[in-house]
Short mmCIF file of C-alpha atoms in Angstrom, two decimals:
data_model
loop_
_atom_site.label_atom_id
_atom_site.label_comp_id
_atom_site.label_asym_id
_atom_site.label_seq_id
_atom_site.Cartn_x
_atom_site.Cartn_y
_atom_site.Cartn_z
CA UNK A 1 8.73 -14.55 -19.95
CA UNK A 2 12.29 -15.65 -19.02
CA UNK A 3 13.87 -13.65 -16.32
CA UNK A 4 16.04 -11.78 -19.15
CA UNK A 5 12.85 -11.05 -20.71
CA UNK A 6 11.35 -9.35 -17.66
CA UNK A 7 13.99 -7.51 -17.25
CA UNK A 8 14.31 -6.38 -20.62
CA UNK A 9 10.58 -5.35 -20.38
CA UNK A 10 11.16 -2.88 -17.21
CA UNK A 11 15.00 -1.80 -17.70
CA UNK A 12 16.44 0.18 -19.80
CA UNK A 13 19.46 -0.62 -18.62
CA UNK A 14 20.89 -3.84 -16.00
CA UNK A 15 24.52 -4.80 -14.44
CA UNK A 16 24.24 -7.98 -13.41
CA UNK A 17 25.82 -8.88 -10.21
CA UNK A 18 26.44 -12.00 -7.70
CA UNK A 19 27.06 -12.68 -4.54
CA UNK A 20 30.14 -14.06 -2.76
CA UNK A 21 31.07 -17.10 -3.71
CA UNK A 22 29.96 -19.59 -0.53
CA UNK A 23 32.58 -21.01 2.00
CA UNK A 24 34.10 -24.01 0.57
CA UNK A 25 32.32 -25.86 -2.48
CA UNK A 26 28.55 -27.66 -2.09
CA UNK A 27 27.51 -30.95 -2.80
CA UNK A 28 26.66 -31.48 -6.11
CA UNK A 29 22.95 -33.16 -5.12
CA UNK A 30 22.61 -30.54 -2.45
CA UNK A 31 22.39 -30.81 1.05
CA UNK A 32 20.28 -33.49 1.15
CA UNK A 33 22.07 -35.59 -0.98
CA UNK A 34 19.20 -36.41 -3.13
CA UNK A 35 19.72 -38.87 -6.18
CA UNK A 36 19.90 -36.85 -9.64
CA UNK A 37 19.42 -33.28 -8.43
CA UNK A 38 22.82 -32.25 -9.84
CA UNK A 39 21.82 -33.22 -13.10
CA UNK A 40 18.45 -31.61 -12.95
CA UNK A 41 20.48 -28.78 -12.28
CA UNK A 42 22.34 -28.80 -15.28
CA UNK A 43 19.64 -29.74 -17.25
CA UNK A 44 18.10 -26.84 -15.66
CA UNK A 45 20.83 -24.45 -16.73
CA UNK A 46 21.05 -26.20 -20.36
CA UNK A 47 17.71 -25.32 -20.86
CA UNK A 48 17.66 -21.59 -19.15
CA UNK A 49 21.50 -20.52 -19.95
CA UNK A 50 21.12 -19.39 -15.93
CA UNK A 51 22.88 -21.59 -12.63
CA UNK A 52 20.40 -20.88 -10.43
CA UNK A 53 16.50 -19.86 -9.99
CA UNK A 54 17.05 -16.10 -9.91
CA UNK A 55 19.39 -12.64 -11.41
CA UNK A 56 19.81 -10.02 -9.92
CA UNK A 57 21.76 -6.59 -9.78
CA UNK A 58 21.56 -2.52 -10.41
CA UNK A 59 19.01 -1.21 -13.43
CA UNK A 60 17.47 2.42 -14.48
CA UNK A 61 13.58 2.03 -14.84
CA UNK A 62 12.76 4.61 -16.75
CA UNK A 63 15.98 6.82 -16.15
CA UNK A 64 15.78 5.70 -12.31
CA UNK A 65 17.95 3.93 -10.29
CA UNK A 66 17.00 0.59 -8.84
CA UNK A 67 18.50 -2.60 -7.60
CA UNK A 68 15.95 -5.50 -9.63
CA UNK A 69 15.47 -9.06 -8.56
CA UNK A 70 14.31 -11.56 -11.51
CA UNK A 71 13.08 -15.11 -10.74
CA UNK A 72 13.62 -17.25 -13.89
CA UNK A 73 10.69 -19.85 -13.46
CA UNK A 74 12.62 -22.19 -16.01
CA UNK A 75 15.09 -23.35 -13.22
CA UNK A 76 13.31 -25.72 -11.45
CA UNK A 77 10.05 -23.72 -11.25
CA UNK A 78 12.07 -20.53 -10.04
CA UNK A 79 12.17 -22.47 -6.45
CA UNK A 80 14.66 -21.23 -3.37
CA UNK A 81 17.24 -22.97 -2.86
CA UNK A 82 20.45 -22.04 -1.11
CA UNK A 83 22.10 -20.67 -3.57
CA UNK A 84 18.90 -18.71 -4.17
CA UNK A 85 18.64 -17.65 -0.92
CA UNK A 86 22.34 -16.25 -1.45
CA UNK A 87 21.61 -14.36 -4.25
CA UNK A 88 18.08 -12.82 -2.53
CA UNK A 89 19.89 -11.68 0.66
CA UNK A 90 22.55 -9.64 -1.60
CA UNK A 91 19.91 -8.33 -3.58
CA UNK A 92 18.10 -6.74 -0.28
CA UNK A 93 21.31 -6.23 1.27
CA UNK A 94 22.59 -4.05 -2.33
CA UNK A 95 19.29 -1.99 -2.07
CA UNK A 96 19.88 -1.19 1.21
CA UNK A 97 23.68 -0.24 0.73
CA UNK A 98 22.66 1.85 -2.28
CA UNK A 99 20.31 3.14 -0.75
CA UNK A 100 17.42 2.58 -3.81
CA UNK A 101 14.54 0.68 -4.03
CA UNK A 102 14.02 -2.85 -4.68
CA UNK A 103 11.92 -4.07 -7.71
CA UNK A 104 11.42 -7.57 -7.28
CA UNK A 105 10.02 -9.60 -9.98
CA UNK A 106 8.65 -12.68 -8.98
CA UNK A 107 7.60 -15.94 -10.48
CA UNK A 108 8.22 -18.79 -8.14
CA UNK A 109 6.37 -22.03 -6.72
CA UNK A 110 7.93 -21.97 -3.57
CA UNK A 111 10.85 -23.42 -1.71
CA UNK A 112 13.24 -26.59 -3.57
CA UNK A 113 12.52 -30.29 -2.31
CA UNK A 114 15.56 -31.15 -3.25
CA UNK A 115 17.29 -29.40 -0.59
CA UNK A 116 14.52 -30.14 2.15
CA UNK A 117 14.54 -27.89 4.97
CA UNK A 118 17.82 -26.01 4.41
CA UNK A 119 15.55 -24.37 1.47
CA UNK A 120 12.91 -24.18 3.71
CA UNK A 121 14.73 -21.71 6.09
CA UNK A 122 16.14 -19.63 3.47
CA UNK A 123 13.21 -17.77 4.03
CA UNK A 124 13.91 -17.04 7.46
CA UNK A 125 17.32 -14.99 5.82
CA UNK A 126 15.12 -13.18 3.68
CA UNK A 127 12.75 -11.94 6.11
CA UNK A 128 15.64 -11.14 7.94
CA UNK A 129 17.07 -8.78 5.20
CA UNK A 130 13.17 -7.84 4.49
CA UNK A 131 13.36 -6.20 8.01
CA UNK A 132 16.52 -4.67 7.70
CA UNK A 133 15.29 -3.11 4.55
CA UNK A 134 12.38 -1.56 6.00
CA UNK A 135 14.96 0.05 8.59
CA UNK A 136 16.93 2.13 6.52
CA UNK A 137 13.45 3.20 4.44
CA UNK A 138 14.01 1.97 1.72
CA UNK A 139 11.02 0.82 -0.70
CA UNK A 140 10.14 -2.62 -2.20
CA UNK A 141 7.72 -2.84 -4.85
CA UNK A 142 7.58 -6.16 -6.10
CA UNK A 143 5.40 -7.10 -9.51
CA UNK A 144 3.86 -10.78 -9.38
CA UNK A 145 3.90 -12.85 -12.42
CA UNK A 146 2.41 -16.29 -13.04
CA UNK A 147 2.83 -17.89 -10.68
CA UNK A 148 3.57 -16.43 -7.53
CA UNK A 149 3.03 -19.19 -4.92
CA UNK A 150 4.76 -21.14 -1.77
CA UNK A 151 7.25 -19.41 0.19
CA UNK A 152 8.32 -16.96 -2.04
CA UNK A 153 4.79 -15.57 -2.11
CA UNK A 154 5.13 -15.26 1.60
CA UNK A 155 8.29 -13.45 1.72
CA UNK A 156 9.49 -11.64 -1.55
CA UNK A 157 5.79 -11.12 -2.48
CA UNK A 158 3.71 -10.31 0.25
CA UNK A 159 6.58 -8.67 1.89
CA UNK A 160 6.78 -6.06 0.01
CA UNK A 161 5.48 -2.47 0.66
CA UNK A 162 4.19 -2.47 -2.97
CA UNK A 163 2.31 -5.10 -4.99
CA UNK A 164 1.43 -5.12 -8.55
CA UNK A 165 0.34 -7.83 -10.19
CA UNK A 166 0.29 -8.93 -14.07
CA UNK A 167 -3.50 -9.92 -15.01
CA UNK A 168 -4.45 -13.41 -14.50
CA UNK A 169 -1.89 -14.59 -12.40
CA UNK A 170 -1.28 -17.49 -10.06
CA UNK A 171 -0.95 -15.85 -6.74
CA UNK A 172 -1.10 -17.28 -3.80
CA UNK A 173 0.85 -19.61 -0.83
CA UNK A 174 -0.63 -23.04 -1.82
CA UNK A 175 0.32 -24.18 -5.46
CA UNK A 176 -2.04 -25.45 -8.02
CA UNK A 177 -1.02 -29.14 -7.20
CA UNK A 178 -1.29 -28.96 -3.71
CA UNK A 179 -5.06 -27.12 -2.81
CA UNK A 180 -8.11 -28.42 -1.97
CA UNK A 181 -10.24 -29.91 -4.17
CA UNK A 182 -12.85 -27.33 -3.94
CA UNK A 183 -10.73 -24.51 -3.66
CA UNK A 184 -12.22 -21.45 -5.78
CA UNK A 185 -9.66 -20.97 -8.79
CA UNK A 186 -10.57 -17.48 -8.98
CA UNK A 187 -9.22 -16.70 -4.99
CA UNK A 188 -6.19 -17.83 -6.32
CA UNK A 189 -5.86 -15.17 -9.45
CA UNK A 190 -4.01 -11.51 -9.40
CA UNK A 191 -7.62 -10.24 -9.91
CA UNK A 192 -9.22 -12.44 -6.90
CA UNK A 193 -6.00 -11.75 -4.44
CA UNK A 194 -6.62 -7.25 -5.83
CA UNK A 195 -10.91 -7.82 -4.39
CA UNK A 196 -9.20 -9.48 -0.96
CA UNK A 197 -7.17 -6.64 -0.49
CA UNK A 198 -4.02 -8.87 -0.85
CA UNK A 199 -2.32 -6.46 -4.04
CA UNK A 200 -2.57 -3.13 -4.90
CA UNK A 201 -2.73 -3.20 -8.56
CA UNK A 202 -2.89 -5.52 -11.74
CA UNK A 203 -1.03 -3.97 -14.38
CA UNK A 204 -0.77 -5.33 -17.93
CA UNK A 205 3.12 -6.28 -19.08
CA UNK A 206 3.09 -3.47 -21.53
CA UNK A 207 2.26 -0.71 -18.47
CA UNK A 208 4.76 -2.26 -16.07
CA UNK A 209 7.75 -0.21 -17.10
CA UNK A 210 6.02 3.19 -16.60
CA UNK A 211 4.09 2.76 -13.05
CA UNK A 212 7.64 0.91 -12.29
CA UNK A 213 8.81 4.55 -12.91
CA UNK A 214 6.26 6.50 -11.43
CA UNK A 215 6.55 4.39 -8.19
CA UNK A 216 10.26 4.76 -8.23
CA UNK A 217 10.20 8.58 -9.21
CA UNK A 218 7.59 9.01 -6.19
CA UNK A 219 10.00 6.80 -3.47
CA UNK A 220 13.26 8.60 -4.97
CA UNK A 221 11.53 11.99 -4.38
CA UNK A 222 9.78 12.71 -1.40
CA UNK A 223 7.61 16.11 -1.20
CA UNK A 224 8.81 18.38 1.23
CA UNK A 225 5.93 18.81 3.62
CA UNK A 226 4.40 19.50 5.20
CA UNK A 227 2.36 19.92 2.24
CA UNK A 228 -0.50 22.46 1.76
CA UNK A 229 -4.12 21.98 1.49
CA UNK A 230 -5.92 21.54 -1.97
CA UNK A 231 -8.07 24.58 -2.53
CA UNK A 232 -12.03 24.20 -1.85
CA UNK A 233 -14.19 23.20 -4.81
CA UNK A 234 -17.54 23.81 -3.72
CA UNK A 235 -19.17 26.94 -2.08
CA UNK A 236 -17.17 29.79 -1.11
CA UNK A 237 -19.71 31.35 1.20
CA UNK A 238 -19.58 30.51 4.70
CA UNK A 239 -22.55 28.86 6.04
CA UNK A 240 -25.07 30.82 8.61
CA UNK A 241 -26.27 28.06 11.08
CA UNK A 242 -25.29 24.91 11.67
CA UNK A 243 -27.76 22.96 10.26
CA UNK A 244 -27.25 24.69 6.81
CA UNK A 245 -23.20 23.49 7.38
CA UNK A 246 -24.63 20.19 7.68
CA UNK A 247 -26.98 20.00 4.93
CA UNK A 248 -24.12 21.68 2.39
CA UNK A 249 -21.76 18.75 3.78
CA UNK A 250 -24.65 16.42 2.97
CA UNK A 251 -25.12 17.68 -0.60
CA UNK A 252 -25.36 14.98 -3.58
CA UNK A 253 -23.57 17.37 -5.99
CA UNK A 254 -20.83 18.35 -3.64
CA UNK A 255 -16.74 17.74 -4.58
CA UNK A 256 -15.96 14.41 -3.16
CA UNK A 257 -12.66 13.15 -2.91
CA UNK A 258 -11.76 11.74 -6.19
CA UNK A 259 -12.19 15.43 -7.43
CA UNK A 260 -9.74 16.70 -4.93
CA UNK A 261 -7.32 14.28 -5.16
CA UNK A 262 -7.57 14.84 -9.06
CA UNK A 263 -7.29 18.46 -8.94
CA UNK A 264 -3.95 17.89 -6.42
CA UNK A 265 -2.37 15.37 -7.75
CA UNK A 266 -0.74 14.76 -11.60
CA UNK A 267 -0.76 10.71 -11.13
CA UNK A 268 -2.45 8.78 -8.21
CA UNK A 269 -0.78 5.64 -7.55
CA UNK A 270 -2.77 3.35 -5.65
CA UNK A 271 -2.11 1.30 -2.69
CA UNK A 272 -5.17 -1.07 -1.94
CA UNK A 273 -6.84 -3.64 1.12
CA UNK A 274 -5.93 -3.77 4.39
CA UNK A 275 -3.85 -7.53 3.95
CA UNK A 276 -6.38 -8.84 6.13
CA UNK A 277 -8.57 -9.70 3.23
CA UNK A 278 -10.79 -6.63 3.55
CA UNK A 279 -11.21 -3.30 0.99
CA UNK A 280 -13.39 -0.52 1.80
CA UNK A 281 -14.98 1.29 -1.80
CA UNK A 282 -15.34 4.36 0.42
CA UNK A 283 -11.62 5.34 1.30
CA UNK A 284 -8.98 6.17 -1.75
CA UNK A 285 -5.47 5.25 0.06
CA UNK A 286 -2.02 5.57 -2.19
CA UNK A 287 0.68 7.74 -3.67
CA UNK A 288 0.46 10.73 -5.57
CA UNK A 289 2.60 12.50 -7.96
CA UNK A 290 2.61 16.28 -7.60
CA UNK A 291 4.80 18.44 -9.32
CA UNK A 292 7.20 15.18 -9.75
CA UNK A 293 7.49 14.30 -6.10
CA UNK A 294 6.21 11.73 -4.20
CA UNK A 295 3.09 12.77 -1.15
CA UNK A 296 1.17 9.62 0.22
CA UNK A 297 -2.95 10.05 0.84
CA UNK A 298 -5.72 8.91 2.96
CA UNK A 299 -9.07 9.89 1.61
CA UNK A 300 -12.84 9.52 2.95
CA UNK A 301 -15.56 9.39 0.01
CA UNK A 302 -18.39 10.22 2.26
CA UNK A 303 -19.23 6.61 3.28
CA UNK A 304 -19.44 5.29 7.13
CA UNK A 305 -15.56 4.15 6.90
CA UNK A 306 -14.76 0.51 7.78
CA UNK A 307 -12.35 -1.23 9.49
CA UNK A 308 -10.66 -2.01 6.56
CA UNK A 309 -10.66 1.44 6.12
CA UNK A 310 -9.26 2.54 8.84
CA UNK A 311 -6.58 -0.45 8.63
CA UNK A 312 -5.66 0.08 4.87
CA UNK A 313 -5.01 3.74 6.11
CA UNK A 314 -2.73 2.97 8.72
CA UNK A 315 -0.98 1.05 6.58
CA UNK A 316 -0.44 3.70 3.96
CA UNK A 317 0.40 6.05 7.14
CA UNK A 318 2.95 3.87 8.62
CA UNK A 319 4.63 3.06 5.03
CA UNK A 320 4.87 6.87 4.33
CA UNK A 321 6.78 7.42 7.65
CA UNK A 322 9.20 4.40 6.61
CA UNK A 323 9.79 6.21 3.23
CA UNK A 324 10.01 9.58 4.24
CA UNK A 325 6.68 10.67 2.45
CA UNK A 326 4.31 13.81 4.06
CA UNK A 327 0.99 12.65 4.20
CA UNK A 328 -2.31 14.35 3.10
CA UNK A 329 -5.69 13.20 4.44
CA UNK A 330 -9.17 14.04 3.43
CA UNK A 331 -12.16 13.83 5.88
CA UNK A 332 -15.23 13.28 4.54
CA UNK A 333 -17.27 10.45 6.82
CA UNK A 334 -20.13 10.86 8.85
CA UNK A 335 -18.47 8.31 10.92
CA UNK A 336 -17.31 4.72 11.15
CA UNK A 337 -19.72 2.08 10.27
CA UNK A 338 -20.82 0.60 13.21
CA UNK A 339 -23.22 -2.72 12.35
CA UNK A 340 -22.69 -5.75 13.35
CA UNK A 341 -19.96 -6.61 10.62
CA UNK A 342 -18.01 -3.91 11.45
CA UNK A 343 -17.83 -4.61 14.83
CA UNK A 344 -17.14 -8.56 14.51
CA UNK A 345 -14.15 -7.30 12.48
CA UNK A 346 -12.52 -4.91 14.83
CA UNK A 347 -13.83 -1.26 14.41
CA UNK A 348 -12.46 -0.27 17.54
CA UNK A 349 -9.13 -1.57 16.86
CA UNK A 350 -8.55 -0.70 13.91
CA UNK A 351 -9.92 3.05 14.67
CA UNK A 352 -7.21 2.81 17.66
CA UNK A 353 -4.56 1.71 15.64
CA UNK A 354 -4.46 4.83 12.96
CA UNK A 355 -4.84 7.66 15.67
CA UNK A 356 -1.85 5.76 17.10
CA UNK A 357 -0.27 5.51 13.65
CA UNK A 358 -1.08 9.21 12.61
CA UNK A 359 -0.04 9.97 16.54
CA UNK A 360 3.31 8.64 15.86
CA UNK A 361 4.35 9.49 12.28
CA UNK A 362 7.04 11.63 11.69
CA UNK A 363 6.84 12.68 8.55
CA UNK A 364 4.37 15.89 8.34
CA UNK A 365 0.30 15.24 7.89
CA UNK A 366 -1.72 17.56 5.91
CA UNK A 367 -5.57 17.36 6.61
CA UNK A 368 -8.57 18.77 4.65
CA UNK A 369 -12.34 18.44 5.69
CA UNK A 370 -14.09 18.37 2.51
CA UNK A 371 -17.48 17.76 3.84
CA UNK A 372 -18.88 15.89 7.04
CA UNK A 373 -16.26 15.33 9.76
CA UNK A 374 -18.53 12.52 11.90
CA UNK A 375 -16.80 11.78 15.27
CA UNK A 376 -14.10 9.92 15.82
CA UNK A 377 -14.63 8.59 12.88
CA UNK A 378 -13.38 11.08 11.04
CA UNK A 379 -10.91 12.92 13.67
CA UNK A 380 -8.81 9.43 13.41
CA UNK A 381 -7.79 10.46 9.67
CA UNK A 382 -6.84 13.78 10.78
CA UNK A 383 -3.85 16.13 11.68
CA UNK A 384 -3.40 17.32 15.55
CA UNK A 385 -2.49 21.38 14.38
CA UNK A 386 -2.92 21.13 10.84
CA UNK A 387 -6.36 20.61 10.05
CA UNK A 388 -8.29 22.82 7.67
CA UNK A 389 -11.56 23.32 6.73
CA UNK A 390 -13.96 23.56 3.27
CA UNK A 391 -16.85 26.26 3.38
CA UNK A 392 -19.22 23.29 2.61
CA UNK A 393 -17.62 20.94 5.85
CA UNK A 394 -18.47 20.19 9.40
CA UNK A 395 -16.59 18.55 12.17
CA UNK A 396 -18.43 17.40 15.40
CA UNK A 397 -18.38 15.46 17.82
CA UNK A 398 -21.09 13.29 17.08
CA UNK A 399 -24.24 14.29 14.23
CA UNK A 400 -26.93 16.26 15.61
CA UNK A 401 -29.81 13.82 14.82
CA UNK A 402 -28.08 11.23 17.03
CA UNK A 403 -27.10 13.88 19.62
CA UNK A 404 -30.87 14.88 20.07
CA UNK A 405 -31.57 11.76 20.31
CA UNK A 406 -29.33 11.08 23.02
CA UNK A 407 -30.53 14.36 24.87
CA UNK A 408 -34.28 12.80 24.43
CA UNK A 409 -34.96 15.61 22.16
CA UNK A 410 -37.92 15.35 19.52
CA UNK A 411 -36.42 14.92 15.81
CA UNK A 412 -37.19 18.41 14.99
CA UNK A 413 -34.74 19.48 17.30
CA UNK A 414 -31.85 18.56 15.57
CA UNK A 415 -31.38 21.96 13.72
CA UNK A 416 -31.39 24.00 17.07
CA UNK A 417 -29.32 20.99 18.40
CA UNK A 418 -26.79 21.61 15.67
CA UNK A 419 -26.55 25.20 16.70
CA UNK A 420 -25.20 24.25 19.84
CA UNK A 421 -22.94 21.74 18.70
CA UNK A 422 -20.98 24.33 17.21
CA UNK A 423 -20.05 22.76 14.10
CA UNK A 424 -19.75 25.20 11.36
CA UNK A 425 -15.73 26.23 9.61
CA UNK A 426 -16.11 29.58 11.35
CA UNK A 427 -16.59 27.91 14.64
CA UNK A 428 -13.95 25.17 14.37
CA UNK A 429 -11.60 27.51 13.71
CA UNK A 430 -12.44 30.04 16.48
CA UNK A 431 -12.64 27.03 19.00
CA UNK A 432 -8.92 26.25 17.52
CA UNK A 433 -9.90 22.70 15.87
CA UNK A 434 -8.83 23.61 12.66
CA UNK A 435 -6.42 26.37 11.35
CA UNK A 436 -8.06 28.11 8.91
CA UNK A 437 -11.00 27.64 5.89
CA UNK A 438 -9.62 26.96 2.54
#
């Protein structure tokens, strides 16, 4: 698709703008002065009926306002230039005086020869603006089309808070001419780049314009938190001993957290990987849609969490305090995972970095224990003073079967061990650790 098309396919509606014109006019071969780049140029713009590699300017997406950045991949493989790098920059810098998100869409193999390093260091202006964005709160989500390599990969792409992705395409920094040899085609693919953790979606073309407009409705309209608990799904009864609070937290057939987050939320929006190359299967991270306005989530599925847990939910933490979002996380862990991978790839870190993250935020945190609360584990996900609890949850300080162990205590002492531990709803909240049962 043209850029046109694109934005046809999102927008109902677009008022194209430009930038100042530059001080004084520009070679016509460019900076460097290189031999037949002017008419490349115009052949460039013959072809494309566009002067340069990208359009930009204010659009509703589905009856919401947005400032939208197309790349047109016909001029000169939708490559930066200087005159890109203009029009970028007012793009960010429109956003940010509108104060609306950015939708970026972006189909580019990287920075223009032609102009040699003076493209090369318009991305140094864009991360400036990138920065300045994130600032005044204000939301990028970009969408990646085929291809999405080079330097605008690295900056309008990757930059983003948000990254979708249309199936099958080219994403990634080195282009298909310039990899090695036995380079894995499929690393390089929307689909390869979602399993590293690198996107946070692929969405077909014909989808784009309605999660556009979820994404926008839930940036545009922040809950006002901080929000409440979802109601409990499992028992209602209140456990007798410990050990029966840990075996109903230990339960096969007990509500997990997709069931929660289902019964809470109208739409779940998903924000994926840590952008270290890792995912954890056991932790639902993202955006919800409740009543029409916008809450951001950290969930536990009852898996040891990983450190790509724990680092794709500082990430959605740290985002929803640049946006203005209230946050609502779900314990359910019975605590980090703690082999050898896990340790070789930070646990300890990236455990440090969300209670420092959730210790920080200033938007409002919700928290929920929906079944085991393991440790530190699981107190990293949650809310100092607004934790609650599930009839069918524990929260302890470490499991009793490890804590008799430690104690040199026979196996069968874990029950009595349990008891002392103190672990049942009824207890946390009389020892203040949570506010109330659900």
């Amino acid at each position: 698709m043209t850029a046109r098309q694109v934005i046809a396919l999102v927008a109902e509606a677009f008022t194209e703008q430009r930038p100042p014109a530059p001080g004084g006019p520009r070679p016509p071969d460019g900076p460097l002065g290189w031999d037949g780049y002017g008419e490349a140029r115009a052949r460039a713009a013959g072809r494309t009926g566009e002067d340069e590699s990208v359009v930009y300017g204010e659009a509703q997406v589905s009856g919401l306002v947005c400032v939208l950045l197309a790349f047109e991949f016909g001029f000169l493989g939708g490559s930066l230039g200087q005159g890109t790098g203009d029009r970028i920059c007012a793009a960010y810098r429109l956003a940010r005086e509108r104060g609306v998100p950015l939708v970026s869409l972006v189909a580019t193999g990287g920075s223009r020869m032609q102009e040699g390093m003076v493209a090369l260091t318009q991305l140094q202006r864009v991360a400036r603006e990138a920065v300045l964005l994130r600032q005044a709160g204000v939301g990028h989500v970009t969408v990646l089309r085929d291809p999405a390599t080079g330097g605008g990969w690295a900056t309008v792409g990757a930059g983003a808070d948000v990254l979708l992705a249309l199936p099958g395409a080219q994403i990634g920094f080195a282009g298909s001419r310039v990899r090695p040899p036995d380079a894995d085609p499929a690393a390089y693919t929307a689909e390869g780049q979602l399993a590293a953790g690198q996107v946070d979606a692929v969405v077909p073309a014909t989808e784009l314009r309605t999660v556009l407009g979820h994404w926008l409705a839930a940036l545009s309209r922040p809950a006002a938190g901080p929000v409440p608990p979802p109601g409990a799904l499992g028992r209602a009864d209140l456990p007798e001993t410990g050990w029966e609070a840990v075996l109903r937290a230990r339960e096969p057939g007990r509500p997990r957290a997709d069931a929660y987050l289902d019964a809470y939320f109208d739409r779940r929006l998903p924000l994926v990987g840590d952008r270290c190359g890792g995912t954890d299967p056991g932790v639902r991270c993202g955006v919800g849609l409740r009543d029409g306005y916008g809450i951001a989530y950290v969930a536990q599925c009852g898996t040891a969490t990983r450190p790509a847990g724990y680092r794709t939910a500082t990430r959605v933490v740290r985002l929803a305090d640049r946006w203005g979002l209230p946050v609502l996380t779900l314990v359910d862990t019975p605590g980090a995972a703690n082999g050898t991978e896990a340790e070789r790839t930070g646990a300890g870190a990236a455990i440090a970095e969300l209670f420092a993250a959730v210790a920080e935020v200033r938007v409002p945190v919700t928290t929920l224990v929906v079944g085991e609360g393991g440790s530190g584990g699981a107190l990293a996900l949650a809310a100092p003073g607004n934790t609650w609890a599930t009839p069918d949850s524990y929260f302890s300080v470490i499991a009793p079967e490890p804590a008799a162990a430690i104690l040199k205590r026979p196996p069968q002492e874990a029950p009595h061990t349990a008891e002392q531990l103190r672990l049942r709803p009824q207890d946390l909240v009389e020892l203040g650790v949570v506010r109330g049962i659900v």
